[in-house]
PDB file of C-alpha atoms in Angstrom:
ATOM      1  CA  MET A   1     104.427 105.304 101.865  1.00  0.00           C
ATOM      2  CA  ILE A   2     101.304 103.167 101.480  1.00  0.00           C
ATOM      3  CA  GLY A   3      98.495 104.688  99.404  1.00  0.00           C
ATOM      4  CA  ILE A   4      94.986 103.725 100.517  1.00  0.00           C
ATOM      5  CA  LEU A   5      92.336 104.314  97.845  1.00  0.00           C
ATOM      6  CA  GLY A   6      88.944 104.615  99.486  1.00  0.00           C
ATOM      7  CA  GLY A   7      90.729 105.211 102.769  1.00  0.00           C
ATOM      8  CA  SER A   8      87.951 107.372 104.228  1.00  0.00           C
ATOM      9  CA  GLY A   9      85.491 104.478 104.200  1.00  0.00           C
ATOM     10  CA  PHE A  10      84.678 101.843 106.780  1.00  0.00           C
ATOM     11  CA  LEU A  11      87.418  99.308 106.077  1.00  0.00           C
ATOM     12  CA  GLY A  12      89.838 102.009 104.946  1.00  0.00           C
ATOM     13  CA  SER A  13      89.584 103.961 108.203  1.00  0.00           C
ATOM     14  CA  THR A  14      90.193 100.814 110.231  1.00  0.00           C
ATOM     15  CA  LEU A  15      93.147  99.852 108.071  1.00  0.00           C
ATOM     16  CA  ILE A  16      94.680 103.328 108.336  1.00  0.00           C
ATOM     17  CA  ARG A  17      94.370 103.258 112.133  1.00  0.00           C
ATOM     18  CA  GLN A  18      96.135  99.907 112.269  1.00  0.00           C
ATOM     19  CA  LEU A  19      98.906 100.937 109.874  1.00  0.00           C
ATOM     20  CA  THR A  20      99.606 104.220 111.658  1.00  0.00           C
ATOM     21  CA  ALA A  21      99.739 102.325 114.952  1.00  0.00           C
ATOM     22  CA  GLU A  22     102.648 100.434 113.357  1.00  0.00           C
ATOM     23  CA  ALA A  23     104.249 103.798 112.499  1.00  0.00           C
ATOM     24  CA  GLN A  24     103.669 103.171 108.770  1.00  0.00           C
ATOM     25  CA  ALA A  25     103.513 106.223 106.500  1.00  0.00           C
ATOM     26  CA  VAL A  26     100.020 106.280 104.962  1.00  0.00           C
ATOM     27  CA  HIS A  27      98.344 108.546 102.396  1.00  0.00           C
ATOM     28  CA  CYS A  28      94.542 108.527 102.045  1.00  0.00           C
ATOM     29  CA  PHE A  29      92.971 108.948  98.586  1.00  0.00           C
ATOM     30  CA  ASP A  30      89.187 109.361  98.522  1.00  0.00           C
ATOM     31  CA  ILE A  31      86.343 111.587  97.336  1.00  0.00           C
ATOM     32  CA  ILE A  32      85.519 112.206 101.008  1.00  0.00           C
ATOM     33  CA  PRO A  33      88.131 113.712 103.377  1.00  0.00           C
ATOM     34  CA  THR A  34      89.393 111.390 106.072  1.00  0.00           C
ATOM     35  CA  HIS A  35      88.684 112.132 109.719  1.00  0.00           C
ATOM     36  CA  LEU A  36      92.063 110.649 110.637  1.00  0.00           C
ATOM     37  CA  ASP A  37      95.330 112.539 111.007  1.00  0.00           C
ATOM     38  CA  VAL A  38      97.041 111.364 107.819  1.00  0.00           C
ATOM     39  CA  PRO A  39      97.818 113.080 104.490  1.00  0.00           C
ATOM     40  CA  TYR A  40      94.747 113.228 102.253  1.00  0.00           C
ATOM     41  CA  THR A  41      94.232 113.832  98.527  1.00  0.00           C
ATOM     42  CA  TYR A  42      90.894 114.136  96.762  1.00  0.00           C
ATOM     43  CA  PHE A  43      90.644 111.155  94.444  1.00  0.00           C
ATOM     44  CA  ASP A  44      87.828 110.078  92.126  1.00  0.00           C
ATOM     45  CA  VAL A  45      88.718 106.665  90.747  1.00  0.00           C
ATOM     46  CA  THR A  46      86.613 107.345  87.641  1.00  0.00           C
ATOM     47  CA  SER A  47      88.418 110.474  86.515  1.00  0.00           C
ATOM     48  CA  CYS A  48      91.456 111.578  88.532  1.00  0.00           C
ATOM     49  CA  ASP A  49      94.988 111.025  87.314  1.00  0.00           C
ATOM     50  CA  PRO A  50      96.926 110.033  90.443  1.00  0.00           C
ATOM     51  CA  SER A  51     100.277 109.357  88.738  1.00  0.00           C
ATOM     52  CA  GLU A  52     102.070 112.240  90.426  1.00  0.00           C
ATOM     53  CA  ASP A  53     100.405 111.599  93.792  1.00  0.00           C
ATOM     54  CA  PHE A  54     101.398 107.926  93.672  1.00  0.00           C
ATOM     55  CA  LYS A  55     105.087 108.697  93.267  1.00  0.00           C
ATOM     56  CA  GLY A  56     106.953 107.704  96.383  1.00  0.00           C
ATOM     57  CA  ALA A  57     104.431 105.008  97.275  1.00  0.00           C
ATOM     58  CA  ARG A  58     105.726 101.461  97.640  1.00  0.00           C
ATOM     59  CA  CYS A  59     102.268  99.896  97.782  1.00  0.00           C
ATOM     60  CA  ILE A  60      98.740 100.789  96.672  1.00  0.00           C
ATOM     61  CA  ILE A  61      95.755  99.259  98.494  1.00  0.00           C
ATOM     62  CA  ASN A  62      92.556  99.774  96.527  1.00  0.00           C
ATOM     63  CA  LEU A  63      89.345  99.677  98.566  1.00  0.00           C
ATOM     64  CA  ALA A  64      87.364 102.065  96.348  1.00  0.00           C
ATOM     65  CA  ALA A  65      84.218 100.461  94.944  1.00  0.00           C
ATOM     66  CA  ALA A  66      80.614 100.922  93.854  1.00  0.00           C
ATOM     67  CA  HIS A  67      79.069  98.437  96.232  1.00  0.00           C
ATOM     68  CA  ARG A  68      75.379  98.847  97.086  1.00  0.00           C
ATOM     69  CA  ASP A  69      72.720  96.611  95.480  1.00  0.00           C
ATOM     70  CA  ASP A  70      70.663  99.537  94.229  1.00  0.00           C
ATOM     71  CA  ILE A  71      73.115 101.922  92.532  1.00  0.00           C
ATOM     72  CA  ARG A  72      71.704 103.798  89.528  1.00  0.00           C
ATOM     73  CA  PRO A  73      72.669 104.185  86.783  1.00  0.00           C
ATOM     74  CA  VAL A  74      73.982 100.634  86.595  1.00  0.00           C
ATOM     75  CA  SER A  75      76.922 101.911  84.522  1.00  0.00           C
ATOM     76  CA  ARG A  76      78.320 103.353  87.765  1.00  0.00           C
ATOM     77  CA  TYR A  77      79.499  99.862  88.751  1.00  0.00           C
ATOM     78  CA  TYR A  78      81.541  99.647  85.559  1.00  0.00           C
ATOM     79  CA  ASP A  79      82.919 103.189  85.837  1.00  0.00           C
ATOM     80  CA  VAL A  80      84.138 102.749  89.416  1.00  0.00           C
ATOM     81  CA  ASN A  81      85.106  99.086  89.568  1.00  0.00           C
ATOM     82  CA  VAL A  82      86.422  98.399  86.063  1.00  0.00           C
ATOM     83  CA  LYS A  83      87.542 101.715  84.568  1.00  0.00           C
ATOM     84  CA  GLY A  84      88.846 102.614  88.012  1.00  0.00           C
ATOM     85  CA  ALA A  85      90.981  99.474  88.087  1.00  0.00           C
ATOM     86  CA  GLN A  86      92.529 100.364  84.745  1.00  0.00           C
ATOM     87  CA  LEU A  87      93.264 103.908  85.899  1.00  0.00           C
ATOM     88  CA  VAL A  88      94.935 102.630  89.070  1.00  0.00           C
ATOM     89  CA  CYS A  89      97.063 100.111  87.152  1.00  0.00           C
ATOM     90  CA  ASP A  90      98.168 102.713  84.612  1.00  0.00           C
ATOM     91  CA  ALA A  91      99.058 105.193  87.359  1.00  0.00           C
ATOM     92  CA  ALA A  92     100.921 102.523  89.358  1.00  0.00           C
ATOM     93  CA  ALA A  93     102.937 101.595  86.275  1.00  0.00           C
ATOM     94  CA  ASP A  94     103.808 105.247  85.624  1.00  0.00           C
ATOM     95  CA  ALA A  95     104.861 105.705  89.254  1.00  0.00           C
ATOM     96  CA  GLY A  96     106.960 102.530  89.317  1.00  0.00           C
ATOM     97  CA  ILE A  97     104.887 100.865  92.028  1.00  0.00           C
ATOM     98  CA  ALA A  98     105.447  97.112  92.204  1.00  0.00           C
ATOM     99  CA  GLN A  99     102.732  96.099  94.689  1.00  0.00           C
ATOM    100  CA  ILE A 100      98.956  96.425  94.578  1.00  0.00           C
ATOM    101  CA  VAL A 101      96.483  95.008  97.070  1.00  0.00           C
ATOM    102  CA  PHE A 102      93.004  94.850  95.573  1.00  0.00           C
ATOM    103  CA  VAL A 103      90.052  94.213  97.846  1.00  0.00           C
ATOM    104  CA  SER A 104      87.561  92.324  95.704  1.00  0.00           C
ATOM    105  CA  SER A 105      84.594  90.332  97.051  1.00  0.00           C
ATOM    106  CA  VAL A 106      83.142  86.847  97.354  1.00  0.00           C
ATOM    107  CA  ALA A 107      80.348  88.307  95.180  1.00  0.00           C
ATOM    108  CA  VAL A 108      82.385  87.045  92.215  1.00  0.00           C
ATOM    109  CA  TYR A 109      81.187  83.521  93.157  1.00  0.00           C
ATOM    110  CA  GLY A 110      77.502  84.490  93.352  1.00  0.00           C
ATOM    111  CA  PHE A 111      75.187  82.024  95.106  1.00  0.00           C
ATOM    112  CA  ALA A 112      78.016  79.529  95.481  1.00  0.00           C
ATOM    113  CA  PRO A 113      77.996  76.012  96.956  1.00  0.00           C
ATOM    114  CA  PRO A 114      78.883  75.844 100.664  1.00  0.00           C
ATOM    115  CA  GLU A 115      82.604  75.991 101.495  1.00  0.00           C
ATOM    116  CA  THR A 116      83.549  77.523  98.147  1.00  0.00           C
ATOM    117  CA  ASP A 117      87.273  78.295  98.215  1.00  0.00           C
ATOM    118  CA  GLU A 118      89.559  80.480  96.108  1.00  0.00           C
ATOM    119  CA  ASN A 119      89.278  78.017  93.191  1.00  0.00           C
ATOM    120  CA  GLY A 120      85.478  78.173  93.134  1.00  0.00           C
ATOM    121  CA  ASP A 121      83.528  78.781  89.934  1.00  0.00           C
ATOM    122  CA  PHE A 122      82.546  82.349  89.124  1.00  0.00           C
ATOM    123  CA  ASN A 123      78.774  82.688  89.038  1.00  0.00           C
ATOM    124  CA  TYR A 124      78.023  86.307  89.936  1.00  0.00           C
ATOM    125  CA  PHE A 125      74.366  87.354  89.954  1.00  0.00           C
ATOM    126  CA  ASN A 126      74.665  91.159  89.939  1.00  0.00           C
ATOM    127  CA  GLU A 127      76.691  94.009  88.459  1.00  0.00           C
ATOM    128  CA  TYR A 128      78.789  94.335  91.580  1.00  0.00           C
ATOM    129  CA  GLY A 129      80.090  90.771  91.300  1.00  0.00           C
ATOM    130  CA  ARG A 130      80.527  91.026  87.537  1.00  0.00           C
ATOM    131  CA  THR A 131      82.542  94.235  87.679  1.00  0.00           C
ATOM    132  CA  LYS A 132      84.647  93.099  90.633  1.00  0.00           C
ATOM    133  CA  LEU A 133      85.675  90.038  88.612  1.00  0.00           C
ATOM    134  CA  ALA A 134      86.406  92.201  85.575  1.00  0.00           C
ATOM    135  CA  ALA A 135      88.598  94.410  87.772  1.00  0.00           C
ATOM    136  CA  GLU A 136      90.517  91.361  89.010  1.00  0.00           C
ATOM    137  CA  THR A 137      91.354  90.543  85.374  1.00  0.00           C
ATOM    138  CA  ILE A 138      92.787  94.020  84.848  1.00  0.00           C
ATOM    139  CA  TYR A 139      94.955  93.732  87.940  1.00  0.00           C
ATOM    140  CA  ARG A 140      96.174  90.305  86.808  1.00  0.00           C
ATOM    141  CA  GLU A 141      97.194  91.776  83.469  1.00  0.00           C
ATOM    142  CA  TRP A 142      99.103  94.535  85.280  1.00  0.00           C
ATOM    143  CA  GLN A 143     101.046  91.945  87.293  1.00  0.00           C
ATOM    144  CA  GLN A 144     101.827  89.874  84.204  1.00  0.00           C
ATOM    145  CA  GLU A 145     103.448  92.854  82.510  1.00  0.00           C
ATOM    146  CA  ASP A 146     106.402  92.434  84.914  1.00  0.00           C
ATOM    147  CA  PRO A 147     105.796  89.124  86.695  1.00  0.00           C
ATOM    148  CA  SER A 148     109.240  88.764  88.253  1.00  0.00           C
ATOM    149  CA  LYS A 149     108.866  92.032  90.179  1.00  0.00           C
ATOM    150  CA  ARG A 150     105.220  92.912  90.596  1.00  0.00           C
ATOM    151  CA  ARG A 151     103.154  91.666  93.532  1.00  0.00           C
ATOM    152  CA  LEU A 152      99.376  91.453  93.366  1.00  0.00           C
ATOM    153  CA  ILE A 153      97.324  90.451  96.382  1.00  0.00           C
ATOM    154  CA  ILE A 154      93.592  89.987  95.797  1.00  0.00           C
ATOM    155  CA  VAL A 155      91.476  89.701  98.942  1.00  0.00           C
ATOM    156  CA  ARG A 156      87.870  88.543  98.577  1.00  0.00           C
ATOM    157  CA  PRO A 157      86.113  89.224 101.890  1.00  0.00           C
ATOM    158  CA  THR A 158      82.678  87.986 102.729  1.00  0.00           C
ATOM    159  CA  VAL A 159      80.214  90.491 104.268  1.00  0.00           C
ATOM    160  CA  ILE A 160      82.130  92.834 106.582  1.00  0.00           C
ATOM    161  CA  PHE A 161      80.630  94.219 109.787  1.00  0.00           C
ATOM    162  CA  GLY A 162      81.815  96.212 112.770  1.00  0.00           C
ATOM    163  CA  GLU A 163      81.424  99.327 114.859  1.00  0.00           C
ATOM    164  CA  GLY A 164      79.985 102.256 112.919  1.00  0.00           C
ATOM    165  CA  ASN A 165      79.096 100.306 109.782  1.00  0.00           C
ATOM    166  CA  ARG A 166      75.604 100.732 108.339  1.00  0.00           C
ATOM    167  CA  GLY A 167      75.556  97.728 106.031  1.00  0.00           C
ATOM    168  CA  ASN A 168      73.538  94.529 105.878  1.00  0.00           C
ATOM    169  CA  VAL A 169      74.648  93.080 109.215  1.00  0.00           C
ATOM    170  CA  TYR A 170      73.836  96.317 111.025  1.00  0.00           C
ATOM    171  CA  ASN A 171      70.423  96.466 109.354  1.00  0.00           C
ATOM    172  CA  LEU A 172      69.705  92.945 110.604  1.00  0.00           C
ATOM    173  CA  VAL A 173      70.803  93.501 114.197  1.00  0.00           C
ATOM    174  CA  ARG A 174      69.039  96.883 114.287  1.00  0.00           C
ATOM    175  CA  GLN A 175      65.795  95.114 113.406  1.00  0.00           C
ATOM    176  CA  ILE A 176      66.428  92.631 116.197  1.00  0.00           C
ATOM    177  CA  ALA A 177      67.266  95.462 118.616  1.00  0.00           C
ATOM    178  CA  SER A 178      64.000  97.218 117.692  1.00  0.00           C
ATOM    179  CA  LYS A 179      62.083  94.057 118.693  1.00  0.00           C
ATOM    180  CA  LYS A 180      60.336  94.149 115.303  1.00  0.00           C
ATOM    181  CA  PHE A 181      62.364  91.302 113.790  1.00  0.00           C
ATOM    182  CA  VAL A 182      60.663  88.147 112.540  1.00  0.00           C
ATOM    183  CA  MET A 183      62.701  85.137 111.417  1.00  0.00           C
ATOM    184  CA  PHE A 184      61.754  83.749 108.007  1.00  0.00           C
ATOM    185  CA  GLY A 185      62.514  80.080 107.314  1.00  0.00           C
ATOM    186  CA  ASN A 186      64.179  77.501 109.539  1.00  0.00           C
ATOM    187  CA  GLY A 187      67.292  79.600 110.164  1.00  0.00           C
ATOM    188  CA  GLN A 188      69.623  76.656 109.598  1.00  0.00           C
ATOM    189  CA  ASN A 189      71.433  78.360 106.700  1.00  0.00           C
ATOM    190  CA  PHE A 190      75.027  79.415 107.414  1.00  0.00           C
ATOM    191  CA  LYS A 191      76.357  82.927 106.933  1.00  0.00           C
ATOM    192  CA  SER A 192      80.052  83.632 106.458  1.00  0.00           C
ATOM    193  CA  MET A 193      80.968  86.966 108.009  1.00  0.00           C
ATOM    194  CA  ALA A 194      84.093  89.017 108.643  1.00  0.00           C
ATOM    195  CA  TYR A 195      84.808  91.453 111.481  1.00  0.00           C
ATOM    196  CA  VAL A 196      86.380  94.647 110.165  1.00  0.00           C
ATOM    197  CA  GLU A 197      89.340  94.641 112.585  1.00  0.00           C
ATOM    198  CA  ASN A 198      90.240  91.132 111.423  1.00  0.00           C
ATOM    199  CA  VAL A 199      89.932  91.984 107.716  1.00  0.00           C
ATOM    200  CA  ALA A 200      92.198  95.005 108.118  1.00  0.00           C
ATOM    201  CA  SER A 201      94.693  92.920 110.085  1.00  0.00           C
ATOM    202  CA  PHE A 202      94.707  90.281 107.358  1.00  0.00           C
ATOM    203  CA  ILE A 203      95.364  92.871 104.640  1.00  0.00           C
ATOM    204  CA  ARG A 204      98.375  94.075 106.626  1.00  0.00           C
ATOM    205  CA  THR A 205      99.625  90.474 106.847  1.00  0.00           C
ATOM    206  CA  ALA A 206      98.844  89.475 103.261  1.00  0.00           C
ATOM    207  CA  ARG A 207     100.745  92.355 101.711  1.00  0.00           C
ATOM    208  CA  HIS A 208     104.023  90.821 102.868  1.00  0.00           C
ATOM    209  CA  GLN A 209     104.198  88.517  99.857  1.00  0.00           C
ATOM    210  CA  GLY A 210     106.798  87.992  97.175  1.00  0.00           C
ATOM    211  CA  PRO A 211     106.305  88.628  93.448  1.00  0.00           C
ATOM    212  CA  GLY A 212     103.320  86.882  91.909  1.00  0.00           C
ATOM    213  CA  ILE A 213      99.537  86.756  92.211  1.00  0.00           C
ATOM    214  CA  HIS A 214      98.178  85.821  95.637  1.00  0.00           C
ATOM    215  CA  ILE A 215      94.418  85.360  96.081  1.00  0.00           C
ATOM    216  CA  TYR A 216      92.612  84.874  99.387  1.00  0.00           C
ATOM    217  CA  ASN A 217      89.010  84.703 100.485  1.00  0.00           C
ATOM    218  CA  TYR A 218      88.574  86.208 103.916  1.00  0.00           C
ATOM    219  CA  VAL A 219      86.116  84.662 106.382  1.00  0.00           C
ATOM    220  CA  ASP A 220      85.993  84.595 110.168  1.00  0.00           C
ATOM    221  CA  THR A 221      85.243  81.061 111.293  1.00  0.00           C
ATOM    222  CA  PRO A 222      83.465  79.072 112.560  1.00  0.00           C
ATOM    223  CA  ASP A 223      80.473  80.268 110.560  1.00  0.00           C
ATOM    224  CA  LEU A 224      77.202  81.000 112.321  1.00  0.00           C
ATOM    225  CA  THR A 225      73.764  79.817 111.259  1.00  0.00           C
ATOM    226  CA  MET A 226      71.072  82.481 111.117  1.00  0.00           C
ATOM    227  CA  ASN A 227      69.588  80.902 114.246  1.00  0.00           C
ATOM    228  CA  GLU A 228      72.920  81.256 116.069  1.00  0.00           C
ATOM    229  CA  LEU A 229      73.417  84.826 114.856  1.00  0.00           C
ATOM    230  CA  VAL A 230      69.955  85.924 115.959  1.00  0.00           C
ATOM    231  CA  ARG A 231      70.187  84.090 119.290  1.00  0.00           C
ATOM    232  CA  MET A 232      73.609  85.588 120.016  1.00  0.00           C
ATOM    233  CA  THR A 233      72.278  89.061 119.259  1.00  0.00           C
ATOM    234  CA  ARG A 234      69.188  88.628 121.431  1.00  0.00           C
ATOM    235  CA  ARG A 235      71.271  87.168 124.256  1.00  0.00           C
ATOM    236  CA  THR A 236      73.670  90.135 124.218  1.00  0.00           C
ATOM    237  CA  LEU A 237      70.955  92.783 123.939  1.00  0.00           C
ATOM    238  CA  PHE A 238      68.087  91.294 125.929  1.00  0.00           C
ATOM    239  CA  GLY A 239      69.477  88.313 127.827  1.00  0.00           C
ATOM    240  CA  ARG A 240      67.112  86.046 125.865  1.00  0.00           C
ATOM    241  CA  ASP A 241      68.528  82.831 124.415  1.00  0.00           C
ATOM    242  CA  ASN A 242      66.047  82.350 121.543  1.00  0.00           C
ATOM    243  CA  VAL A 243      65.283  83.633 118.022  1.00  0.00           C
ATOM    244  CA  GLY A 244      61.860  85.108 118.772  1.00  0.00           C
ATOM    245  CA  PRO A 245      58.914  84.863 116.351  1.00  0.00           C
ATOM    246  CA  ARG A 246      59.295  82.827 113.159  1.00  0.00           C
ATOM    247  CA  LEU A 247      57.289  82.623 109.901  1.00  0.00           C
ATOM    248  CA  PRO A 248      57.549  80.322 106.834  1.00  0.00           C
ATOM    249  CA  ALA A 249      60.101  81.062 104.127  1.00  0.00           C
ATOM    250  CA  PHE A 250      57.511  81.626 101.391  1.00  0.00           C
ATOM    251  CA  LEU A 251      56.085  84.637 103.237  1.00  0.00           C
ATOM    252  CA  GLY A 252      59.511  86.269 103.196  1.00  0.00           C
ATOM    253  CA  LEU A 253      59.717  85.868  99.433  1.00  0.00           C
ATOM    254  CA  VAL A 254      56.237  87.347  98.997  1.00  0.00           C
ATOM    255  CA  ILE A 255      57.171  90.374 101.113  1.00  0.00           C
ATOM    256  CA  GLY A 256      60.372  90.790  99.085  1.00  0.00           C
ATOM    257  CA  LYS A 257      58.372  90.845  95.834  1.00  0.00           C
ATOM    258  CA  VAL A 258      56.052  93.463  97.303  1.00  0.00           C
ATOM    259  CA  GLY A 259      59.126  95.556  98.131  1.00  0.00           C
ATOM    260  CA  ASP A 260      60.384  95.196  94.551  1.00  0.00           C
ATOM    261  CA  PHE A 261      57.033  96.364  93.186  1.00  0.00           C
ATOM    262  CA  PHE A 262      56.934  99.389  95.498  1.00  0.00           C
ATOM    263  CA  THR A 263      60.479 100.373  94.469  1.00  0.00           C
ATOM    264  CA  LEU A 264      59.593 100.014  90.779  1.00  0.00           C
ATOM    265  CA  VAL A 265      56.463 102.143  91.092  1.00  0.00           C
ATOM    266  CA  SER A 266      57.720 104.807  93.496  1.00  0.00           C
ATOM    267  CA  GLY A 267      61.406 104.947  92.617  1.00  0.00           C
ATOM    268  CA  LYS A 268      62.207 104.758  96.335  1.00  0.00           C
ATOM    269  CA  SER A 269      64.238 101.872  97.742  1.00  0.00           C
ATOM    270  CA  LEU A 270      62.851  99.887 100.672  1.00  0.00           C
ATOM    271  CA  PRO A 271      65.015  98.018 103.182  1.00  0.00           C
ATOM    272  CA  VAL A 272      63.354  94.799 101.959  1.00  0.00           C
ATOM    273  CA  SER A 273      63.630  93.351  98.443  1.00  0.00           C
ATOM    274  CA  SER A 274      63.449  89.905  96.885  1.00  0.00           C
ATOM    275  CA  ILE A 275      67.234  89.718  96.464  1.00  0.00           C
ATOM    276  CA  ARG A 276      67.811  90.686 100.106  1.00  0.00           C
ATOM    277  CA  VAL A 277      65.276  88.149 101.340  1.00  0.00           C
ATOM    278  CA  LYS A 278      66.896  85.487  99.169  1.00  0.00           C
ATOM    279  CA  LYS A 279      70.306  86.406 100.560  1.00  0.00           C
ATOM    280  CA  PHE A 280      68.933  86.190 104.099  1.00  0.00           C
ATOM    281  CA  MET A 281      67.580  82.660 103.671  1.00  0.00           C
ATOM    282  CA  THR A 282      70.418  81.283 101.532  1.00  0.00           C
ATOM    283  CA  THR A 283      73.552  79.652 102.905  1.00  0.00           C
ATOM    284  CA  THR A 284      76.481  81.928 102.108  1.00  0.00           C
ATOM    285  CA  GLN A 285      79.489  79.976 103.295  1.00  0.00           C
ATOM    286  CA  PHE A 286      83.051  80.206 102.058  1.00  0.00           C
ATOM    287  CA  SER A 287      86.358  78.674 102.981  1.00  0.00           C
ATOM    288  CA  SER A 288      89.710  80.406 102.857  1.00  0.00           C
ATOM    289  CA  ARG A 289      93.396  79.650 102.702  1.00  0.00           C
ATOM    290  CA  ALA A 290      94.208  82.827 104.626  1.00  0.00           C
ATOM    291  CA  HIS A 291      95.586  80.644 107.429  1.00  0.00           C
ATOM    292  CA  GLU A 292      98.371  79.565 105.066  1.00  0.00           C
ATOM    293  CA  THR A 293      99.953  82.994 105.561  1.00  0.00           C
ATOM    294  CA  GLY A 294     100.259  82.282 109.286  1.00  0.00           C
ATOM    295  CA  PHE A 295      97.563  84.856 110.037  1.00  0.00           C
ATOM    296  CA  LYS A 296      95.614  84.557 113.271  1.00  0.00           C
ATOM    297  CA  PRO A 297      92.688  86.982 113.658  1.00  0.00           C
ATOM    298  CA  PRO A 298      92.909  89.179 116.760  1.00  0.00           C
ATOM    299  CA  TYR A 299      89.214  88.591 117.526  1.00  0.00           C
ATOM    300  CA  SER A 300      86.876  85.630 117.260  1.00  0.00           C
ATOM    301  CA  LEU A 301      83.689  86.100 115.267  1.00  0.00           C
ATOM    302  CA  ALA A 302      81.657  86.008 118.490  1.00  0.00           C
ATOM    303  CA  GLU A 303      83.910  88.666 120.060  1.00  0.00           C
ATOM    304  CA  GLY A 304      83.583  90.889 116.997  1.00  0.00           C
ATOM    305  CA  LEU A 305      79.809  90.593 117.030  1.00  0.00           C
ATOM    306  CA  GLU A 306      79.569  91.307 120.758  1.00  0.00           C
ATOM    307  CA  ARG A 307      81.893  94.321 120.458  1.00  0.00           C
ATOM    308  CA  THR A 308      79.723  95.671 117.636  1.00  0.00           C
ATOM    309  CA  LEU A 309      76.446  95.104 119.479  1.00  0.00           C
ATOM    310  CA  ARG A 310      77.700  96.797 122.624  1.00  0.00           C
ATOM    311  CA  TYR A 311      79.101  99.754 120.662  1.00  0.00           C
ATOM    312  CA  GLU A 312      75.910 100.261 118.672  1.00  0.00           C
ATOM    313  CA  PHE A 313      73.146  99.515 121.160  1.00  0.00           C
ATOM    314  CA  LEU A 314      74.449  99.384 124.730  1.00  0.00           C
ATOM    315  CA  GLU A 315      76.877 102.336 124.743  1.00  0.00           C
ATOM    316  CA  ASP A 316      76.510 105.962 123.710  1.00  0.00           C
ATOM    317  CA  ASN A 317      78.598 106.429 120.580  1.00  0.00           C
ATOM    318  CA  SER A 318      76.142 108.758 118.870  1.00  0.00           C
ATOM    319  CA  GLY A 319      78.823 111.380 118.298  1.00  0.00           C
ATOM    320  CA  ASN A 320      81.131 109.035 116.398  1.00  0.00           C
ATOM    321  CA  ARG A 321      81.323 108.692 112.628  1.00  0.00           C
ATOM    322  CA  THR A 322      79.200 106.132 110.813  1.00  0.00           C
ATOM    323  CA  PHE A 323      79.734 104.580 107.392  1.00  0.00           C
ATOM    324  CA  GLU A 324      76.817 104.174 104.990  1.00  0.00           C
ATOM    325  CA  THR A 325      77.784 100.995 103.173  1.00  0.00           C
ATOM    326  CA  GLU A 326      76.018  97.800 102.178  1.00  0.00           C
TER     327      GLU A 326
END
């Protein structure tokens, strides 16, 4: 049995579908019940003791995380990502589990130089990146307690998108679809992205590793510039091969600061903030040694984006589940 922590979420649901298609026995652990036909156990990574539930599992895949930019109180990041990692490691040790797959994030690198690989410097800029890195340390310590037997796979995906997701990529393409989008800056900055079906497929491949610590960034290449991403979206949705209206970068930063001020005064989060604007106009480009495992993604980045755009805006999937992530 493979235990999926956070299995009711966006990536978890995709991973469970792929594993069950292989006739793998899967158990979903989450605070939200899964909509898939697999065994489910309520699991709060901050407080539950899953030792008994883990017994019989040969592998634990931990996707549970406090992820959004605006979580309050800030201590929630620590409780979920760090204390949760320790709870999972303790329970895995009690249950005699020798393999853990931990889905971390390229957020541990922060605003990293282009083409940062798995040996890049850690320079996180928020609590999410800090606590993800702290969790990685805990998992490393777990593996080192029995290094000849235990297998730890750490996967650091870049931003994940796909059908049903309501994260940053969806928010961008929704703005474009609404015809209210304005490009800030020259749009020549690159954005590493990852299609959810490919990330799930890579996790399935990466878990077939021997004892040791195996770390992989995950990126679908070749990377797109913001100009290419916007043009591809407009071409699919409207048949227009251009980026539409464009304004200088400094105006985007001003609007982001206005959003910060409104959030501070009102206590309500806006879809625009200075950190989001900065992310939009910054190159976020990573390299990966995932290919060293022999993995070949089932979809190209362009195919994944087109599939997502058609699902969200050109087909009627209003009755299907969505995932509020960022």
